[in-house]
CSV table of C-alpha atoms and ligand atoms in Angstrom, one decimal:
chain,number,residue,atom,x,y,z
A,1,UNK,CA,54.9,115.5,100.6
A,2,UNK,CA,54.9,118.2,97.5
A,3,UNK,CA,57.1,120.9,99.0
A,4,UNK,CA,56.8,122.9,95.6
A,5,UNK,CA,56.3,126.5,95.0
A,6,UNK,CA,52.7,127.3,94.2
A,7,UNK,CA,51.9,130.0,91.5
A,8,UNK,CA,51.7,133.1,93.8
A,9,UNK,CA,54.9,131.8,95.5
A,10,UNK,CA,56.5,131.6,91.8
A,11,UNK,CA,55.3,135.3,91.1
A,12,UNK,CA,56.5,136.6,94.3
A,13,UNK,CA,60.4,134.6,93.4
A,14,UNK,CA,59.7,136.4,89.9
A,15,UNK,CA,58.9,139.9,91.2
A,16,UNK,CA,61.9,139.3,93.5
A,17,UNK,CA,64.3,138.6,90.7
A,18,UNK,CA,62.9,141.8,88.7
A,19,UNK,CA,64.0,144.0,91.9
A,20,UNK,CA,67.3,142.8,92.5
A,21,UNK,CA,67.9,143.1,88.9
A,22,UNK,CA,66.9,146.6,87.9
A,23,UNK,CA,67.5,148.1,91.1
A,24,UNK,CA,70.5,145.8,93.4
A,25,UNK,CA,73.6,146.5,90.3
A,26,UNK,CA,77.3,144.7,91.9
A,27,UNK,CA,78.1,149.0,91.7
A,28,UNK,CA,74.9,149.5,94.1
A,29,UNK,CA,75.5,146.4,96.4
A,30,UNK,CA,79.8,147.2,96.3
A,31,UNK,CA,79.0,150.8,97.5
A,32,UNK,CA,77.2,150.0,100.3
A,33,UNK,CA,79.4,147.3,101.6
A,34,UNK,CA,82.0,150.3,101.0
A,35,UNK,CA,79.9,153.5,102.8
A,36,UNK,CA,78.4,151.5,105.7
A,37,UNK,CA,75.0,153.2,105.5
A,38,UNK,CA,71.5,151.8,106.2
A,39,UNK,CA,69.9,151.4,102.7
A,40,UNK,CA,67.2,153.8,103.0
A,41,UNK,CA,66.8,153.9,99.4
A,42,UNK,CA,66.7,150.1,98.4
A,43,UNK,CA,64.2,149.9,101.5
A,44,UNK,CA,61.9,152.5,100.0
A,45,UNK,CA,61.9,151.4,96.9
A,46,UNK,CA,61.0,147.8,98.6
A,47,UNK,CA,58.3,149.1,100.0
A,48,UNK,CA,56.9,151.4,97.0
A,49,UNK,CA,56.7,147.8,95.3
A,50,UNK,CA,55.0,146.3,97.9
A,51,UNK,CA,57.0,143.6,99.3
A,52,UNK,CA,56.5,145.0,102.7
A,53,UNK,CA,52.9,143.7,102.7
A,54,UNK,CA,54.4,139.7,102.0
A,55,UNK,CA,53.3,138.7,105.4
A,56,UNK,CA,50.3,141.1,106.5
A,57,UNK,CA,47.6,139.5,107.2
A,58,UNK,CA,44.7,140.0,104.5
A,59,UNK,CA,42.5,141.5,106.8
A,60,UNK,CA,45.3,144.6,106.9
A,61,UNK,CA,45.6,144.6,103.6
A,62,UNK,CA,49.0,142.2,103.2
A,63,UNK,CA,49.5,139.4,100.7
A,64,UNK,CA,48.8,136.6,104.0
A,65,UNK,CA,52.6,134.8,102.9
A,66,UNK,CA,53.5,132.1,104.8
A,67,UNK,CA,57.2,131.3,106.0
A,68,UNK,CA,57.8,130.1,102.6
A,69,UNK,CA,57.1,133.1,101.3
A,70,UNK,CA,59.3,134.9,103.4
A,71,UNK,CA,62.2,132.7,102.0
A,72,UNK,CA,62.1,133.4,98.9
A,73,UNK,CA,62.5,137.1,99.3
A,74,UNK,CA,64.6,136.6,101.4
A,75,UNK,CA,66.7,134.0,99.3
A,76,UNK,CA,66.3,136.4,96.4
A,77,UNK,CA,68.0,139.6,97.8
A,78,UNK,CA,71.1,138.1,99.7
A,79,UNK,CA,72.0,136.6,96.1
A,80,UNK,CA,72.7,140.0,95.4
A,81,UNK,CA,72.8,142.2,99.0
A,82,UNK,CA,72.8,140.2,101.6
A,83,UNK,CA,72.3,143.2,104.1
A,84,UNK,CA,69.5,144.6,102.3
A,85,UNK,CA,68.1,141.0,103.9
A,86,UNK,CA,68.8,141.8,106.9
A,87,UNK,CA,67.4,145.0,107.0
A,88,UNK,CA,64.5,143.9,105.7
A,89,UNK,CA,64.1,141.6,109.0
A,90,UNK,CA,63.6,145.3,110.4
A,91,UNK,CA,60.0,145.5,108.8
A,92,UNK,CA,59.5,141.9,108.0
A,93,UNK,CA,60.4,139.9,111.0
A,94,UNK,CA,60.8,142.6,113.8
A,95,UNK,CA,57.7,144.4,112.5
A,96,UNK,CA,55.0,142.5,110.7
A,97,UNK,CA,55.7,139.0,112.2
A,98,UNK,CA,56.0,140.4,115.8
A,99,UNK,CA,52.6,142.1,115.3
A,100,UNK,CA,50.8,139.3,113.3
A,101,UNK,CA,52.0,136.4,115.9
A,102,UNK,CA,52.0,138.6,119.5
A,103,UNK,CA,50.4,142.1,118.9
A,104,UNK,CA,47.7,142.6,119.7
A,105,UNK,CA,44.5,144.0,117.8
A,106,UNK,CA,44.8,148.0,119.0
A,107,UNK,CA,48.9,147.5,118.2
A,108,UNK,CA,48.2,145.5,114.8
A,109,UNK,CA,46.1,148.5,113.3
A,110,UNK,CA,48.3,150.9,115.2
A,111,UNK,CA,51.6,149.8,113.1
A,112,UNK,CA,50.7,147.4,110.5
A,113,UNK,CA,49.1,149.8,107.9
A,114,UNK,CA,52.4,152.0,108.6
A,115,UNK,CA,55.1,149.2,108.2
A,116,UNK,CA,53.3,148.3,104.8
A,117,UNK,CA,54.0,151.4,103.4
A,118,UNK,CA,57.5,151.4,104.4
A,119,UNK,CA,57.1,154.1,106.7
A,120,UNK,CA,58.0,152.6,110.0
A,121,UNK,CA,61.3,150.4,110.9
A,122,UNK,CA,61.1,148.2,113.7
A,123,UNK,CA,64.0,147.0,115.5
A,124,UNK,CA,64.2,144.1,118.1
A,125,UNK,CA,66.4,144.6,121.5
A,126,UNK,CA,67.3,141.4,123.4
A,127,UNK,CA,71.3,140.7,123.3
A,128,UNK,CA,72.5,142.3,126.2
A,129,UNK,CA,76.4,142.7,127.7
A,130,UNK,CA,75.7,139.9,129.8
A,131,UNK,CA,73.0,138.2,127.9
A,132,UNK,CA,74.3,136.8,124.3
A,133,UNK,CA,73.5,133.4,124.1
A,134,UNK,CA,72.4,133.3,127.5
A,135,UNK,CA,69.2,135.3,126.4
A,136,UNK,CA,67.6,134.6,129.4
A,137,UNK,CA,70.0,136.3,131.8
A,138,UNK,CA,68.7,139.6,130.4
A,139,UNK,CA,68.8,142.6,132.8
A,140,UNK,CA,67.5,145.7,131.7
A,141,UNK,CA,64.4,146.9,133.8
A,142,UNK,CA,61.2,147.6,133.5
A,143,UNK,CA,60.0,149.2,137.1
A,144,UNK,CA,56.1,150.2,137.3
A,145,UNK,CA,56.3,153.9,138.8
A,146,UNK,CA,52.7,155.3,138.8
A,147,UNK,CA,50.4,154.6,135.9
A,148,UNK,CA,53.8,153.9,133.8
A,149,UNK,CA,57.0,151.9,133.3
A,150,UNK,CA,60.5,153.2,133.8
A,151,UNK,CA,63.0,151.7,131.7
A,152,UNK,CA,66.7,151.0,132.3
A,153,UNK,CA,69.6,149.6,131.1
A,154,UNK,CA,71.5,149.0,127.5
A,155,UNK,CA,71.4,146.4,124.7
A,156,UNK,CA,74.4,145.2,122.3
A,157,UNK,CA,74.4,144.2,118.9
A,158,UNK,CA,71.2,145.6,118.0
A,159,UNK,CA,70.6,145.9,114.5
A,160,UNK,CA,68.8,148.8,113.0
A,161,UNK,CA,68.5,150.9,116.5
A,162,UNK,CA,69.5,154.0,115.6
A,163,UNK,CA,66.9,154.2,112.6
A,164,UNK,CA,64.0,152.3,114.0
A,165,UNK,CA,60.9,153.9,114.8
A,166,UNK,CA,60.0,151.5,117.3
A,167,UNK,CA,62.3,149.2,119.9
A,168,UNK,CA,60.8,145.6,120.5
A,169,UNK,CA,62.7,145.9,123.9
A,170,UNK,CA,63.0,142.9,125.6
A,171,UNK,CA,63.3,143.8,130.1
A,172,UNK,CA,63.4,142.1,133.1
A,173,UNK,CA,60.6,142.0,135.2
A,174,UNK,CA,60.5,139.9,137.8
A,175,UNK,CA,63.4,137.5,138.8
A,176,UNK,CA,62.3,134.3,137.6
A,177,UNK,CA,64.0,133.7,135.0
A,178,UNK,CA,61.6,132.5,132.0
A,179,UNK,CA,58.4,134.2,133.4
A,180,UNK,CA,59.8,137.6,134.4
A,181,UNK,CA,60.9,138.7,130.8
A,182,UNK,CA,58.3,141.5,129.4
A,183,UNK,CA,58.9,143.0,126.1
A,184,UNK,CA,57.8,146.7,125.0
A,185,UNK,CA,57.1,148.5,122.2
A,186,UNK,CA,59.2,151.4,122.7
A,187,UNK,CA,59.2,154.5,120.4
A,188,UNK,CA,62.6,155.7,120.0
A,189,UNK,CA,62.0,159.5,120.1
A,190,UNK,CA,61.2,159.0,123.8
A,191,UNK,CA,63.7,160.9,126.3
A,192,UNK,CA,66.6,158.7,127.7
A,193,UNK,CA,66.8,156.5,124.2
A,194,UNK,CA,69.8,156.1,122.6
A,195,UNK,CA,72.0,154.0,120.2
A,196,UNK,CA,75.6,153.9,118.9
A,197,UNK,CA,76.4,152.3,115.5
A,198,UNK,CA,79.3,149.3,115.8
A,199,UNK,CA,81.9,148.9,113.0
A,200,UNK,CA,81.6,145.6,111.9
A,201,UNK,CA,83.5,142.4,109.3
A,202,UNK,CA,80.5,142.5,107.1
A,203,UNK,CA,76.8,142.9,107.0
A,204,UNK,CA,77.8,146.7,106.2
A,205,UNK,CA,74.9,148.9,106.8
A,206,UNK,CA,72.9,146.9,108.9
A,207,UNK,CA,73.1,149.8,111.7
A,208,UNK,CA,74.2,147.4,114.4
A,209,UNK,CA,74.0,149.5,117.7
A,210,UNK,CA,74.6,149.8,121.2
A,211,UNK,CA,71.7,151.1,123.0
A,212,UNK,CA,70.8,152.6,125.6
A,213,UNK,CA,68.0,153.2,128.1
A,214,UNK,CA,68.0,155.7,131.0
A,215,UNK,CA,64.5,156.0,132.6
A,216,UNK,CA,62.5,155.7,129.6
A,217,UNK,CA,59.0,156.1,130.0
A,218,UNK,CA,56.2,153.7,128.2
A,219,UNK,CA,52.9,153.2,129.1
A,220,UNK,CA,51.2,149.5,130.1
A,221,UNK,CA,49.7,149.4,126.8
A,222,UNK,CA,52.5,149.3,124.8
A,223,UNK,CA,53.6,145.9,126.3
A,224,UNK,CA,53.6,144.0,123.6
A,225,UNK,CA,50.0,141.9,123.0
A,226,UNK,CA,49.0,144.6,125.6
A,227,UNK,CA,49.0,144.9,129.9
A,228,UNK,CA,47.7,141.0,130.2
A,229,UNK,CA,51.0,139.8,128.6
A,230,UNK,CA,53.5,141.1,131.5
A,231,UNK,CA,56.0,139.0,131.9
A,232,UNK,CA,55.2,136.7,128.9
A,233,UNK,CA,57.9,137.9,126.6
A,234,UNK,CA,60.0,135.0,127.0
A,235,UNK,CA,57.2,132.9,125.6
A,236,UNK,CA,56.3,135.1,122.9
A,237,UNK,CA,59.8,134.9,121.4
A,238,UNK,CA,60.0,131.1,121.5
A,239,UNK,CA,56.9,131.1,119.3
A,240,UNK,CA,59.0,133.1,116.4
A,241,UNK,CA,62.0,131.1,116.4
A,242,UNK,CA,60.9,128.2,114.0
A,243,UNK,CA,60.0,131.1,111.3
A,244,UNK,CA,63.2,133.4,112.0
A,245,UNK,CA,65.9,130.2,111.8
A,246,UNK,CA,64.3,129.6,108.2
A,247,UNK,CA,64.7,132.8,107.0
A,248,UNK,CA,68.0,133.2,108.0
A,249,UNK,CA,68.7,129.9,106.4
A,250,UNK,CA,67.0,130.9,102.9
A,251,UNK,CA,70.0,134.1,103.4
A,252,UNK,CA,73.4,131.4,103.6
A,253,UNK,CA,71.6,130.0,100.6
A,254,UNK,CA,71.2,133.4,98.6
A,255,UNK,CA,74.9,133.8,99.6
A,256,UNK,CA,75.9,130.6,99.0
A,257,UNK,CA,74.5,130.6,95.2
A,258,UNK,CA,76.1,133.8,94.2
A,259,UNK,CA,79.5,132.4,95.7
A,260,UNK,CA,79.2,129.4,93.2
A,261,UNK,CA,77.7,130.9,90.3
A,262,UNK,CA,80.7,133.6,90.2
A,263,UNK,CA,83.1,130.3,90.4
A,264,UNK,CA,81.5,128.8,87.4
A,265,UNK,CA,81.9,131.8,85.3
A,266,UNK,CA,85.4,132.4,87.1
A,267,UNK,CA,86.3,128.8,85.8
A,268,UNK,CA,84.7,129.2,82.1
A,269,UNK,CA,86.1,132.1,81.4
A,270,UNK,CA,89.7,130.8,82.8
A,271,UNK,CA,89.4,127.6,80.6
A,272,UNK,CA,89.0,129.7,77.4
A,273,UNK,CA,92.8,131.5,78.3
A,274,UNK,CA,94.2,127.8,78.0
A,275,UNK,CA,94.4,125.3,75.5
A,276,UNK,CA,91.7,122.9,75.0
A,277,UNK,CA,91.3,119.8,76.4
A,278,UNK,CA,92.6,121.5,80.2
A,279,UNK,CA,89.6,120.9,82.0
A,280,UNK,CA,90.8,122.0,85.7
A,281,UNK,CA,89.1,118.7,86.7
A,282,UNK,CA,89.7,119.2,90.6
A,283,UNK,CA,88.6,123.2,90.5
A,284,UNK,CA,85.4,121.7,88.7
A,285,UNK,CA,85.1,119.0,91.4
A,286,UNK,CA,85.1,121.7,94.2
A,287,UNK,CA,82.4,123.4,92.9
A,288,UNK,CA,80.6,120.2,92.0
A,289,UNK,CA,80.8,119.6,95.4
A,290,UNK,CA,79.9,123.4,96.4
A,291,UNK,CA,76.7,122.5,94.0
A,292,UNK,CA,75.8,119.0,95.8
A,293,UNK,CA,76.0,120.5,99.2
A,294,UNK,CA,73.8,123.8,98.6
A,295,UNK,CA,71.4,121.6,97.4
A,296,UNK,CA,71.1,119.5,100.5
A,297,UNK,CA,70.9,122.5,102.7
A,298,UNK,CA,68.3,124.1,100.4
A,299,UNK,CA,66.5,120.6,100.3
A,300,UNK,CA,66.6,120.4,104.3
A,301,UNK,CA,65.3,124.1,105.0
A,302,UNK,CA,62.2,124.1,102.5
A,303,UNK,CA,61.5,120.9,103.8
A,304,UNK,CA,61.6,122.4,107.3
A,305,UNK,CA,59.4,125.6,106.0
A,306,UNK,CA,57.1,122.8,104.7
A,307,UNK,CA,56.4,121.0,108.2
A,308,UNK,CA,56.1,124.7,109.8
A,309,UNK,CA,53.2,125.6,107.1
A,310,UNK,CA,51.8,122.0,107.8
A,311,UNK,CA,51.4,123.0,111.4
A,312,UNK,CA,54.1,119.9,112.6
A,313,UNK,CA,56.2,120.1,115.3
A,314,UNK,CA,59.8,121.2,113.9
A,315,UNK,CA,62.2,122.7,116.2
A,316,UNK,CA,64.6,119.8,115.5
A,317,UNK,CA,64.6,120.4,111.9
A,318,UNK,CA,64.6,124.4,112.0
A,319,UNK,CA,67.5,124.2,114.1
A,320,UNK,CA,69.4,121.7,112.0
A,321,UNK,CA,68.5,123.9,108.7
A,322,UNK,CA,69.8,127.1,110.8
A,323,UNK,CA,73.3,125.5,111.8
A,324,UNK,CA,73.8,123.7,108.4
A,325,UNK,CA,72.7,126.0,106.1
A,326,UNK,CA,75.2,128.9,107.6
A,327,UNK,CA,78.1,126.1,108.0
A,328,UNK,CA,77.6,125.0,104.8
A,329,UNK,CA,77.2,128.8,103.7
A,330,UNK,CA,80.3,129.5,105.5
A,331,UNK,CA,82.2,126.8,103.7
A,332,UNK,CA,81.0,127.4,100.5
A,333,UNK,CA,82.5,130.8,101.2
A,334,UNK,CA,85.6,130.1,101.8
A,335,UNK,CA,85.9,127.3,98.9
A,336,UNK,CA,85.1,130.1,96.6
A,337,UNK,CA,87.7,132.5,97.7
A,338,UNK,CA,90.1,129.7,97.2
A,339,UNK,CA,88.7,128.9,93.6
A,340,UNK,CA,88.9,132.5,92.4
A,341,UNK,CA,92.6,133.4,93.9
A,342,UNK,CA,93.9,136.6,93.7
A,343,UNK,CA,90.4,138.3,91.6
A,344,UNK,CA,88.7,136.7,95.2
A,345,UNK,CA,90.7,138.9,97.5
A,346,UNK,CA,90.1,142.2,95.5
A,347,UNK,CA,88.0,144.5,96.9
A,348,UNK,CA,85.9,144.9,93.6
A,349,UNK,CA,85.1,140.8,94.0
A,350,UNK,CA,81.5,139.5,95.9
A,351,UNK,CA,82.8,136.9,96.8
A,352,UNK,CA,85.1,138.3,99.2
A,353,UNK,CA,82.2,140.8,100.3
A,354,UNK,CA,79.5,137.6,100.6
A,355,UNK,CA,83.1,135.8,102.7
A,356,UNK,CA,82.9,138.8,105.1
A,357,UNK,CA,78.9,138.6,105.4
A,358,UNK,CA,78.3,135.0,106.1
A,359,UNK,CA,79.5,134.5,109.5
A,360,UNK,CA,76.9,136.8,110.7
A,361,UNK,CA,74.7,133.8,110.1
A,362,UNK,CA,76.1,131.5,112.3
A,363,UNK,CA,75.7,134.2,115.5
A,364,UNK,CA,72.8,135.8,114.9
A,365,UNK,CA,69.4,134.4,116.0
A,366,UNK,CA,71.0,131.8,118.2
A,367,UNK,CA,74.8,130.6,117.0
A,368,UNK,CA,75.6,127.5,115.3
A,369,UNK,CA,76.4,125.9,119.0
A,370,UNK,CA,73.2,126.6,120.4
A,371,UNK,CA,71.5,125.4,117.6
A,372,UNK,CA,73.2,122.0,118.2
A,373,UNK,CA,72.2,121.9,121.9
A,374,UNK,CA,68.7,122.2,120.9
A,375,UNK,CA,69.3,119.6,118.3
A,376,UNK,CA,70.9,117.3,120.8
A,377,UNK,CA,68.2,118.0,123.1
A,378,UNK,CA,65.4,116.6,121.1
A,379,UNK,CA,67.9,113.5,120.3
A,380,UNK,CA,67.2,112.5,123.9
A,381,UNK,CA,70.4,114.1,125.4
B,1,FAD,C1,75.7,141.8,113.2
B,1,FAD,C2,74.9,141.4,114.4
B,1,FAD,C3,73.6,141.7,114.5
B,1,FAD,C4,72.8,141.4,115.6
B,1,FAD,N1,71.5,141.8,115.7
B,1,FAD,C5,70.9,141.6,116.9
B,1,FAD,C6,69.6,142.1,117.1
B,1,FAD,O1,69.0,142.8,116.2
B,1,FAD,N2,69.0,141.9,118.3
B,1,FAD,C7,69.5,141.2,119.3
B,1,FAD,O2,68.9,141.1,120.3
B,1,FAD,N3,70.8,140.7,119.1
B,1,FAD,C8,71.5,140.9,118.0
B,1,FAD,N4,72.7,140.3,117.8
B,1,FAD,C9,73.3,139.6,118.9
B,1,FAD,C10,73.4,138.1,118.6
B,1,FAD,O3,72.1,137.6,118.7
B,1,FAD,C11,74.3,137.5,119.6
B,1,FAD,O4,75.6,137.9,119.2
B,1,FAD,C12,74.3,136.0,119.7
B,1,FAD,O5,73.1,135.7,120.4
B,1,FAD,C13,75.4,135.4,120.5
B,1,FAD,O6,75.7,136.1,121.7
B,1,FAD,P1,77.1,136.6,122.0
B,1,FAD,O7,77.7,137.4,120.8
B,1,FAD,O8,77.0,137.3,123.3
B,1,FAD,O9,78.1,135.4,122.2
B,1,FAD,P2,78.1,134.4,123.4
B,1,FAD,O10,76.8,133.9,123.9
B,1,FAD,O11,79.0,135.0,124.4
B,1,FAD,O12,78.9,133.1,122.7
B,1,FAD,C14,80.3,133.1,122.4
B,1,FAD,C15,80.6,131.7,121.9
B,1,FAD,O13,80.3,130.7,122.9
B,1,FAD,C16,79.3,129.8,122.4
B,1,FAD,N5,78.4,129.4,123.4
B,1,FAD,C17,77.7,130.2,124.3
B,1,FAD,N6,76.9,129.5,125.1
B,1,FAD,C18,77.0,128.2,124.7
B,1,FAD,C19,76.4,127.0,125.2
B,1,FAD,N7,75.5,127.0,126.2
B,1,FAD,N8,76.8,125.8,124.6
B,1,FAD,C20,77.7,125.8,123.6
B,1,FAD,N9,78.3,127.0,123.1
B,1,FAD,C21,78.0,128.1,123.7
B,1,FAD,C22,78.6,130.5,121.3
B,1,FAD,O14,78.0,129.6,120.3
B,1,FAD,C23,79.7,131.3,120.7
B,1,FAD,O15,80.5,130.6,119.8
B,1,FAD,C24,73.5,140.7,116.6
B,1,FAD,C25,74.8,140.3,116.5
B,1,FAD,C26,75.5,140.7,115.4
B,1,FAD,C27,77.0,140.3,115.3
């Protein structure tokens, strides 16, 4: 088992690195936790360097990255911004991986040369009022009326909806439940669509909306993988959740390293106010212990990415790498606001910015509880 990064993978983590240094500064990252806006910027200039193309296919022109690949970017950037990871889900996951795992061929050379360039966003609509973690309860319709479909209905929580080119909208088909979901690829300049930006903890900037739908009209061709995939969209999500639960992972662990590397040089810097020979043995312990844990969630997610690229059967182990990395995330969090006292709580401080982001990571793309269902579930219970 060699679960190490090869050299691309090294020059992507490299490249990654350069980015977030010359272009992420704390002033950059601080203001737009402080204006709430979408990064429009950072996500041009991500996609004038070409990071957009991480997981396109080589036969459209992308880099061909595997999962792995995808966590290291994604690791990278929430050390510094962890929304500017989560809007880059908008091209990455909800865009390219969509396309690359259920598109089909007219819709991959339709949006895939556009989302490398940075010129389209994607967005992906399933929460629903009614239909959180009960995904499956979903009711927004699609109704066939003549040679189109009518759709109906709103979405919650939806990040990037009000800047996304294109809707990945999830509706309900036909009652049964699993076999009557169809998703669409829905432009959002079409009449009747509409979203509303929520004010939100953290995650500032992520453009979480309300949406809504009043007899929007797409064709049968932009279901997506095309008209012979109605009612299949239930099935073509489970095939993305191994992939999206390790990159949400590789985020608590950006997050959680900045949290502990601003402790450490919190702690050095106190030490040198004292007299020497104080060593603050039980603040060093904490993050010692901070350290040892990060490390086993990191340990436990690339080792999950590593199955997944092997082709193994991993649900059990994304979903333990999902729940524990954002728990552990979430504690590291607060441990560091505790280490750093009063310079935690000021506004200027990341930590207390990265204490408001990580909770996000225990809700989104299925909570922390449902994560341990699923766990249970292949324990036999
Ligand atoms: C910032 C943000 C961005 C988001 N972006 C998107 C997006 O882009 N697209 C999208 O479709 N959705 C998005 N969501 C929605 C997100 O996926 C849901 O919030 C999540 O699935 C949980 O649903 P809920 O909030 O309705 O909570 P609920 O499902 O109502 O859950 C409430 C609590 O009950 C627990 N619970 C529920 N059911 C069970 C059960 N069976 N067993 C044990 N515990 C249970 C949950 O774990 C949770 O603690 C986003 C949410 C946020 C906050």
């Amino acid at each position: 088992m060699d679960y190490s990064f090869s050299k691309s993978q090294q020059e992507l983590r490299e490249k990654t690195i350069a980015f977030v240094k010359s272009e992420i500064s704390r002033d950059v990252a601080r203001e737009v936790d402080r204006s709430g806006k979408f990064p429009h910027d950072l996500m041009n200039k991500l996609g004038q360097q070409g990071f957009w193309k991480i997981n396109i296919p080589a036969q459209y022109g992308g880099d061909d990255g595997s999962v792995v690949d995808l966590m290291i970017f994604f690791e990278e950037i929430s050390k510094a911004l962890p929304v500017l990871s989560w809007t880059a889900g908008d091209v990455l996951l909800y865009g390219n991986n969509i396309l690359k795992v259920n598109g089909n061929e007219e819709q991959r050379q339709k949006y895939l040369p556009g989302l490398a360039k940075g010129e389209l966003i994607f967005c992906f609509a399933l929460t629903e009022p009614d239909a959180g973690s009960d995904a499956a309860n979903i009711q927004t319709s699609a109704e066939l009326v003549g040679d189109h479909y009518v759709i109906n209905g709103s979405k919650m929580f939806i990040s990037g909806a009000s800047v996304a080119n294109i809707s990945v909208t999830n509706t309900r088909t036909s009652p049964d439940r699993y076999n009557g979901i169809t998703s669409f690829l829905v432009d959002t300049s079409s009449e009747g669509y509409s979203a509303t930006p929520i004010k939100k903890l953290g995650y500032k900037g992520s453009d979480t909306c309300e949406v809504y739908y009043k007899d929007v009209k797409v064709s049968s061709d932009s279901i997506l993988g095309g008209p012979e995939c109605f009612n299949k969209g239930w099935h073509q999500m489970m095939r993305l959740l191994n992939g999206e639960r390790l990159v949400l992972s590789a985020c608590s662990i950006g997050i959680a390293d900045t949290v502990i590397r601003e402790c450490i040089s919190y702690l050095k810097n106190k030490k040198k106010q004292y007299a020497p020979g104080i060593r603050f043995q039980e603040t060093e312990h904490k993050i010692a212990e901070m350290a040892s844990q990060l490390e086993a969630a990191r340990q436990l997610a690339y080792y999950a990415a590593w199955m997944m690229t092997q082709g193994m059967e991993c649900v059990k182990e994304t979903s333990m790498c999902k729940y524990f990395c954002a728990d552990t995330g979430k504690k590291i969090a607060l441990m560091g606001m505790e280490i750093m006292g009063a310079y935690g709580y000021t506004m200027d401080s990341c930590v207390q910015q990265f204490f408001r982001d990580i909770p996000i990571l225990s809700i989104g793309g299925g909570t922390s509880q449902i994560q341990k269902n699923i766990i249970a579930k292949t324990l036999g219970l």
